[in-house]
Short mmCIF file of C-alpha atoms and ligand atoms in Angstrom, two decimals:
data_model
loop_
_atom_site.label_atom_id
_atom_site.label_comp_id
_atom_site.label_asym_id
_atom_site.label_seq_id
_atom_site.Cartn_x
_atom_site.Cartn_y
_atom_site.Cartn_z
CA MET A 95 -11.94 -6.68 11.69
CA SER A 96 -12.10 -9.87 9.65
CA GLN A 97 -10.45 -13.29 9.55
CA ARG A 98 -7.88 -11.95 7.09
CA THR A 99 -4.41 -11.33 8.53
CA SER A 100 -3.91 -7.60 9.11
CA VAL A 101 -1.25 -5.68 7.24
CA ILE A 102 0.49 -2.54 8.45
CA ALA A 103 2.70 -0.95 5.79
CA GLY A 104 4.90 2.08 6.28
CA ASN A 105 5.57 4.20 3.19
CA TRP A 106 8.68 6.29 3.78
CA LYS A 107 8.14 8.18 0.49
CA MET A 108 11.25 10.31 -0.30
CA ASN A 109 12.61 10.25 3.24
CA LYS A 110 15.68 8.80 4.99
CA THR A 111 19.25 8.17 3.89
CA THR A 112 20.81 4.75 4.36
CA SER A 113 22.28 5.77 7.70
CA ASP A 114 18.88 7.10 8.89
CA ALA A 115 17.39 3.78 7.74
CA ARG A 116 19.90 1.77 9.79
CA ILE A 117 18.99 3.61 12.99
CA TYR A 118 15.26 3.29 12.29
CA VAL A 119 15.29 -0.40 11.43
CA GLU A 120 17.42 -1.30 14.43
CA GLU A 121 14.96 0.46 16.72
CA LEU A 122 11.91 -0.99 14.97
CA ILE A 123 13.16 -4.58 15.12
CA GLY A 124 13.43 -4.28 18.89
CA LEU A 125 9.95 -2.79 19.16
CA VAL A 126 8.06 -5.27 16.95
CA ALA A 127 9.96 -8.47 17.77
CA GLY A 128 7.57 -11.32 18.54
CA LYS A 129 4.41 -9.43 17.54
CA GLU A 130 2.10 -11.92 15.89
CA GLY A 131 -1.14 -11.64 13.94
CA VAL A 132 0.02 -8.79 11.74
CA GLU A 133 2.10 -8.56 8.59
CA ILE A 134 4.52 -5.63 8.69
CA ILE A 135 5.84 -4.07 5.48
CA LEU A 136 8.46 -1.32 5.17
CA CYS A 137 8.53 0.72 1.96
CA PRO A 138 11.82 2.65 1.90
CA PRO A 139 13.18 4.56 -1.10
CA PHE A 140 15.13 2.52 -3.69
CA THR A 141 18.49 3.57 -2.23
CA CYS A 142 17.76 1.90 1.14
CA LEU A 143 16.02 -1.27 -0.03
CA ALA A 144 19.04 -3.59 -0.04
CA GLU A 145 20.32 -2.34 3.32
CA VAL A 146 16.90 -2.54 4.99
CA ASN A 147 16.34 -6.02 3.59
CA ALA A 148 19.70 -7.21 4.89
CA MET A 149 18.95 -5.83 8.35
CA LEU A 150 15.54 -7.53 8.41
CA GLU A 151 16.92 -10.98 7.63
CA GLY A 152 15.52 -13.49 10.10
CA THR A 153 12.45 -11.35 10.87
CA ASP A 154 8.99 -11.58 9.24
CA VAL A 155 9.01 -7.92 8.20
CA ARG A 156 8.62 -7.56 4.43
CA VAL A 157 10.29 -4.99 2.21
CA SER A 158 8.44 -3.10 -0.50
CA ALA A 159 9.50 -0.71 -3.24
CA GLN A 160 7.38 2.38 -3.90
CA ASN A 161 7.21 1.95 -7.70
CA MET A 162 8.66 -0.08 -10.57
CA HIS A 163 8.65 -0.18 -14.38
CA PHE A 164 6.64 -2.78 -16.29
CA GLU A 165 9.43 -3.78 -18.70
CA GLU A 166 12.08 -6.28 -17.66
CA LEU A 167 15.02 -4.26 -18.94
CA GLY A 168 16.00 -1.80 -21.63
CA ALA A 169 16.46 1.84 -22.46
CA TYR A 170 14.34 3.37 -19.68
CA THR A 171 16.67 5.83 -17.99
CA GLY A 172 15.94 6.28 -14.31
CA GLU A 173 13.62 3.29 -14.02
CA ILE A 174 13.84 0.08 -11.96
CA SER A 175 12.40 -3.30 -13.03
CA ALA A 176 10.71 -6.03 -11.02
CA GLY A 177 13.68 -8.35 -11.59
CA MET A 178 16.05 -5.77 -10.10
CA LEU A 179 13.81 -5.65 -7.03
CA THR A 180 13.60 -9.41 -6.48
CA ASP A 181 17.37 -9.55 -6.95
CA ILE A 182 17.81 -7.56 -3.72
CA GLY A 183 15.09 -9.41 -1.80
CA VAL A 184 12.16 -7.04 -2.28
CA THR A 185 8.83 -8.85 -1.83
CA ASP A 186 6.21 -6.15 -2.46
CA VAL A 187 5.72 -2.99 -4.51
CA ILE A 188 3.38 -0.03 -4.08
CA LEU A 189 1.74 0.70 -7.44
CA GLY A 190 -0.44 3.65 -8.41
CA HIS A 191 0.11 5.79 -5.33
CA SER A 192 -1.77 9.05 -5.86
CA GLU A 193 1.48 11.03 -5.62
CA ARG A 194 2.81 9.10 -8.61
CA ARG A 195 -0.48 9.49 -10.46
CA GLU A 196 -0.51 13.22 -9.73
CA HIS A 197 3.15 14.24 -10.11
CA PHE A 198 4.63 11.59 -12.40
CA CYS A 199 1.91 10.95 -14.98
CA GLU A 200 1.21 7.43 -13.71
CA ASP A 201 -1.90 6.28 -15.57
CA ASP A 202 -4.23 3.30 -15.52
CA GLU A 203 -2.77 2.04 -18.80
CA SER A 204 0.72 1.67 -17.35
CA LEU A 205 -0.68 0.22 -14.12
CA ALA A 206 -2.48 -2.45 -16.15
CA LYS A 207 1.01 -3.53 -17.27
CA LYS A 208 2.79 -3.02 -13.96
CA VAL A 209 0.45 -5.19 -11.88
CA PRO A 210 0.95 -8.40 -13.96
CA ALA A 211 4.66 -7.62 -14.43
CA ALA A 212 5.09 -7.53 -10.65
CA ILE A 213 3.11 -10.75 -10.12
CA ASP A 214 5.02 -12.57 -12.87
CA ALA A 215 8.28 -11.62 -11.16
CA GLY A 216 7.01 -12.88 -7.79
CA ILE A 217 6.41 -9.45 -6.28
CA ARG A 218 3.13 -8.66 -4.55
CA PRO A 219 1.50 -5.44 -5.73
CA ILE A 220 -0.03 -3.02 -3.23
CA LEU A 221 -2.37 -1.18 -5.59
CA CYS A 222 -3.50 2.27 -4.40
CA VAL A 223 -6.84 3.73 -5.44
CA GLY A 224 -8.80 6.71 -4.17
CA GLU A 225 -10.79 9.81 -4.99
CA SER A 226 -9.97 13.51 -4.72
CA ASP A 227 -11.94 16.03 -2.67
CA GLU A 228 -13.71 17.30 -5.78
CA GLU A 229 -14.63 13.79 -6.88
CA ARG A 230 -16.11 13.00 -3.45
CA GLU A 231 -18.07 16.23 -3.43
CA ALA A 232 -19.35 15.56 -6.94
CA GLY A 233 -20.58 12.12 -5.80
CA SER A 234 -18.23 10.28 -8.13
CA THR A 235 -16.15 8.35 -5.57
CA GLU A 236 -17.54 4.96 -6.61
CA THR A 237 -17.16 5.66 -10.33
CA LYS A 238 -13.53 6.60 -9.77
CA LEU A 239 -12.75 3.54 -7.62
CA GLU A 240 -14.48 1.22 -10.07
CA ARG A 241 -12.59 2.69 -13.01
CA GLN A 242 -9.22 2.42 -11.29
CA LEU A 243 -9.84 -1.16 -10.14
CA THR A 244 -11.15 -2.49 -13.45
CA GLN A 245 -8.48 -0.80 -15.56
CA ASP A 246 -5.49 -1.35 -13.27
CA LEU A 247 -6.33 -5.02 -12.67
CA ALA A 248 -7.33 -5.78 -16.27
CA GLY A 249 -4.21 -7.91 -16.82
CA ILE A 250 -4.64 -10.39 -13.97
CA SER A 251 -6.72 -13.52 -13.47
CA GLY A 252 -9.11 -14.43 -10.65
CA GLY A 253 -6.50 -16.82 -9.32
CA GLN A 254 -3.99 -13.99 -9.00
CA LEU A 255 -6.34 -11.56 -7.27
CA ALA A 256 -6.02 -13.04 -3.79
CA GLY A 257 -2.29 -12.39 -3.94
CA ILE A 258 -2.54 -8.64 -4.25
CA ILE A 259 -3.22 -5.97 -1.66
CA VAL A 260 -5.44 -2.97 -2.40
CA ALA A 261 -5.03 0.29 -0.50
CA TYR A 262 -7.95 2.71 -0.38
CA GLU A 263 -6.32 6.12 -0.07
CA PRO A 264 -8.64 9.09 -0.44
CA ILE A 265 -6.40 11.85 -1.82
CA TRP A 266 -7.95 14.43 0.48
CA ALA A 267 -6.79 12.45 3.52
CA ILE A 268 -3.16 11.94 2.48
CA GLY A 269 -0.71 14.07 4.45
CA THR A 270 -3.50 16.45 5.46
CA GLY A 271 -4.22 15.24 8.99
CA LYS A 272 -7.82 14.83 7.80
CA THR A 273 -8.44 11.09 8.28
CA ALA A 274 -11.53 9.56 6.70
CA THR A 275 -14.07 8.60 9.35
CA PRO A 276 -14.20 4.85 9.97
CA GLN A 277 -17.63 4.86 8.32
CA ILE A 278 -16.42 6.57 5.13
CA ALA A 279 -13.37 4.31 4.98
CA GLN A 280 -15.47 1.18 5.57
CA GLU A 281 -18.01 2.15 2.92
CA ALA A 282 -15.27 2.65 0.33
CA CYS A 283 -13.44 -0.56 1.28
CA ALA A 284 -16.71 -2.53 1.12
CA PHE A 285 -17.38 -1.02 -2.31
CA ILE A 286 -13.88 -2.05 -3.44
CA ARG A 287 -14.51 -5.63 -2.27
CA LYS A 288 -17.89 -5.69 -4.01
CA THR A 289 -16.34 -4.42 -7.24
CA LEU A 290 -13.61 -7.06 -7.08
CA ALA A 291 -16.23 -9.75 -6.43
CA GLY A 292 -18.06 -8.64 -9.57
CA GLU A 293 -14.94 -8.41 -11.72
CA PHE A 294 -13.42 -11.66 -10.46
CA THR A 295 -15.15 -13.99 -7.98
CA PRO A 296 -16.66 -13.38 -4.52
CA ALA A 297 -14.32 -16.05 -3.09
CA ALA A 298 -11.19 -14.32 -4.44
CA ALA A 299 -12.44 -10.88 -3.36
CA ALA A 300 -13.07 -12.19 0.15
CA GLN A 301 -9.38 -13.04 0.47
CA VAL A 302 -7.95 -9.70 -0.69
CA ARG A 303 -6.52 -7.52 2.05
CA ILE A 304 -7.83 -3.97 1.70
CA LEU A 305 -5.91 -1.30 3.59
CA TYR A 306 -6.94 2.22 4.46
CA GLY A 307 -4.38 5.02 3.98
CA GLY A 308 -4.56 8.73 4.74
CA SER A 309 -3.36 10.38 7.97
CA VAL A 310 -3.32 7.12 9.95
CA LYS A 311 -1.78 7.64 13.41
CA PRO A 312 -1.51 5.67 16.66
CA GLY A 313 -4.59 7.59 17.84
CA ASN A 314 -6.96 6.58 15.04
CA ILE A 315 -5.85 3.13 13.89
CA THR A 316 -7.98 1.19 16.39
CA GLU A 317 -11.30 2.66 15.28
CA LEU A 318 -10.44 2.01 11.64
CA MET A 319 -9.37 -1.59 12.24
CA VAL A 320 -12.67 -2.62 13.84
CA GLU A 321 -14.40 -2.15 10.49
CA GLU A 322 -15.26 -5.34 8.64
CA ASP A 323 -13.61 -4.57 5.30
CA ILE A 324 -10.53 -2.72 6.58
CA ASP A 325 -7.68 -5.18 6.92
CA GLY A 326 -4.87 -2.78 7.78
CA ALA A 327 -3.24 0.51 6.96
CA LEU A 328 -0.78 2.13 4.59
CA VAL A 329 0.90 4.74 6.74
CA GLY A 330 2.90 7.73 5.47
CA GLY A 331 3.94 10.52 7.84
CA ALA A 332 3.37 8.60 11.07
CA CYS A 333 5.62 5.70 10.02
CA LEU A 334 8.74 7.86 9.89
CA THR A 335 9.32 7.48 13.61
CA ALA A 336 9.93 3.85 14.59
CA SER A 337 8.12 4.21 17.92
CA ASP A 338 4.94 5.64 16.31
CA PHE A 339 4.99 2.99 13.61
CA ALA A 340 5.42 0.25 16.23
CA ARG A 341 2.43 1.64 18.16
CA ILE A 342 0.34 1.51 14.97
CA VAL A 343 1.47 -2.09 14.46
CA ASP A 344 0.40 -2.84 18.04
CA PHE A 345 -3.05 -1.28 17.69
CA GLY A 346 -3.46 -2.69 14.19
CA ARG A 347 -3.21 -6.34 15.22
P1 LIG B 180 -0.08 9.90 5.22
O1 LIG B 180 0.25 9.19 3.82
O2 LIG B 180 -0.20 8.81 6.25
O3 LIG B 180 1.08 10.81 5.47
O4 LIG B 180 -1.37 10.63 5.04
C1 LIG B 180 -0.37 7.98 3.46
C2 LIG B 180 0.12 7.53 2.12
O5 LIG B 180 0.42 8.36 1.25
O6 LIG B 180 0.24 6.30 1.89
#
């Protein structure tokens, strides 16, 4: 663990109605009240963002969307802009999650526009990068990470880098129960920091929070968090129960 403030983010993906969200958030607030030394982020679906944000008023828990469009407005049926998100109090946005890259044709070209569009609107991007099973076996993990980082962050300056969060999410570990070992996760996160130092400056790269994501649970968060370049976790399945998520927050501090 480093001097950087830890971040524990819970990605609900396409789960929970507004009434489910109310029950969850009420329980979570009670469980995480007063916990210091960790930044907590909830990433509900679009339909729950306003409600969750209203319930979290007066707490330090941040609210993140799971995607956004890079244009401010216009004829983009089904899309949501950064301005629409800030309008309802959203502070962060997950960009480039592998499920969006895989199922919704999200590419590095659009991410290169989304990252600066989010920053310009005052929203902090949580940029996800990671390799597939085949890419790891072929020895091309670093090439993939380097390509995603350089292309997706092409539109931002060194000064803006410190304000983003990067999540290393190996695709083979997402929703599979197959967590990366702390050593594998650390190696990849250290490589990400080194790449950012080369593309921007070592000082800016040293400030970036790098999260690990992929089958994080209360039982494996501690061993991941002791690693030097892992500053937190992006949690999917295990965040859907408030008590499990609160335990991850506890161990992730
Ligand atoms: P998981 O998902 O924790 O269910 O593996 C992580 C993610 O997709 O961010």
